[in-house]
Amino acid sequence: MSKNWSIEKVLQFIAYIGTALIAIALMLVTIFKGNGTVSKACSQVGQAIAYIITMIVAGSWVRGKKHIAWLICYVVFVVAIVVLYILGIVL
């Protein structure tokens, strides 16, 4: 029971950091009118954290399902998110 509690607390803290980074990025975009590299970096880190937390929570939900189709769809979705996110940063 305490292991789940600590994982939950870690996820909550990471979500908090991600929210803070997105807020900072939006403020910097407003201040610098979209020309700041710092705001872009904060935004990308915040988005990555948000995606990771979403995938972790969805993964724990999928583990509770018995049908293999849920797992297959989850893997396809996660791979798509990771590949498209990396391509978005590179391109």
Short mmCIF file of C-alpha atoms in Angstrom, two decimals:
data_model
loop_
_atom_site.label_atom_id
_atom_site.label_comp_id
_atom_site.label_asym_id
_atom_site.label_seq_id
_atom_site.Cartn_x
_atom_site.Cartn_y
_atom_site.Cartn_z
CA MET A 1 0.00 0.00 0.00
CA SER A 2 2.78 2.46 0.83
CA LYS A 3 4.47 1.77 -2.53
CA ASN A 4 1.39 2.92 -4.46
CA TRP A 5 1.12 5.92 -2.19
CA SER A 6 4.69 7.01 -2.91
CA ILE A 7 4.29 6.51 -6.67
CA GLU A 8 1.13 8.61 -6.52
CA LYS A 9 2.94 11.38 -4.65
CA VAL A 10 5.81 11.35 -7.15
CA LEU A 11 3.37 11.59 -10.07
CA GLN A 12 1.58 14.46 -8.37
CA PHE A 13 4.86 16.32 -7.86
CA ILE A 14 5.93 15.75 -11.47
CA ALA A 15 2.51 16.98 -12.63
CA TYR A 16 3.00 20.08 -10.49
CA ILE A 17 6.41 20.75 -12.07
CA GLY A 18 4.95 20.22 -15.55
CA THR A 19 2.14 22.66 -14.82
CA ALA A 20 4.64 25.23 -13.54
CA LEU A 21 6.82 24.88 -16.64
CA ILE A 22 3.85 25.31 -18.97
CA ALA A 23 2.75 28.40 -17.03
CA ILE A 24 6.27 29.86 -17.16
CA ALA A 25 6.48 29.13 -20.89
CA LEU A 26 3.16 30.87 -21.54
CA MET A 27 4.27 33.89 -19.52
CA LEU A 28 7.57 34.08 -21.41
CA VAL A 29 5.78 33.78 -24.74
CA THR A 30 3.58 36.69 -23.72
CA ILE A 31 6.53 38.78 -22.52
CA PHE A 32 8.80 38.05 -25.49
CA LYS A 33 5.93 37.73 -27.99
CA GLY A 34 6.91 34.21 -29.02
CA ASN A 35 10.57 34.92 -29.80
CA GLY A 36 12.14 33.42 -26.68
CA THR A 37 14.09 30.20 -26.84
CA VAL A 38 13.70 29.82 -23.07
CA SER A 39 9.92 29.84 -23.40
CA LYS A 40 10.08 27.20 -26.13
CA ALA A 41 12.31 24.99 -23.99
CA CYS A 42 10.03 25.34 -20.94
CA SER A 43 7.01 24.59 -23.08
CA GLN A 44 8.58 21.45 -24.55
CA VAL A 45 9.62 20.15 -21.15
CA GLY A 46 6.18 20.87 -19.73
CA GLN A 47 4.50 19.12 -22.64
CA ALA A 48 6.80 16.11 -22.30
CA ILE A 49 5.98 15.83 -18.59
CA ALA A 50 2.26 16.08 -19.34
CA TYR A 51 2.50 13.38 -22.00
CA ILE A 52 4.51 11.07 -19.74
CA ILE A 53 2.08 11.41 -16.84
CA THR A 54 -0.87 10.80 -19.13
CA MET A 55 0.77 7.67 -20.53
CA ILE A 56 1.59 6.36 -17.04
CA VAL A 57 -1.95 6.87 -15.77
CA ALA A 58 -3.43 5.34 -18.92
CA GLY A 59 -1.02 2.41 -18.62
CA SER A 60 -2.18 1.65 -15.11
CA TRP A 61 -5.78 1.72 -16.33
CA VAL A 62 -4.96 -0.64 -19.23
CA ARG A 63 -3.27 -3.10 -16.87
CA GLY A 64 -6.62 -3.54 -15.14
CA LYS A 65 -8.30 -4.62 -18.39
CA LYS A 66 -8.37 -8.27 -19.40
CA HIS A 67 -8.75 -8.00 -23.16
CA ILE A 68 -5.50 -7.84 -25.14
CA ALA A 69 -6.94 -5.27 -27.57
CA TRP A 70 -6.69 -2.58 -24.88
CA LEU A 71 -2.97 -3.26 -24.49
CA ILE A 72 -2.32 -3.33 -28.23
CA CYS A 73 -4.12 -0.01 -28.74
CA TYR A 74 -2.25 1.49 -25.78
CA VAL A 75 1.13 0.48 -27.19
CA VAL A 76 0.24 1.89 -30.63
CA PHE A 77 -0.93 5.15 -29.05
CA VAL A 78 2.18 5.54 -26.90
CA VAL A 79 4.53 4.83 -29.80
CA ALA A 80 2.63 7.34 -31.95
CA ILE A 81 2.87 10.02 -29.26
CA VAL A 82 6.60 9.46 -28.71
CA VAL A 83 7.48 9.40 -32.42
CA LEU A 84 5.34 12.40 -33.30
CA TYR A 85 6.63 14.39 -30.32
CA ILE A 86 10.25 13.68 -31.28
CA LEU A 87 9.55 14.55 -34.91
CA GLY A 88 7.89 17.78 -33.77
CA ILE A 89 11.02 18.78 -31.86
CA VAL A 90 13.45 17.79 -34.60
CA LEU A 91 11.54 19.26 -37.52
#
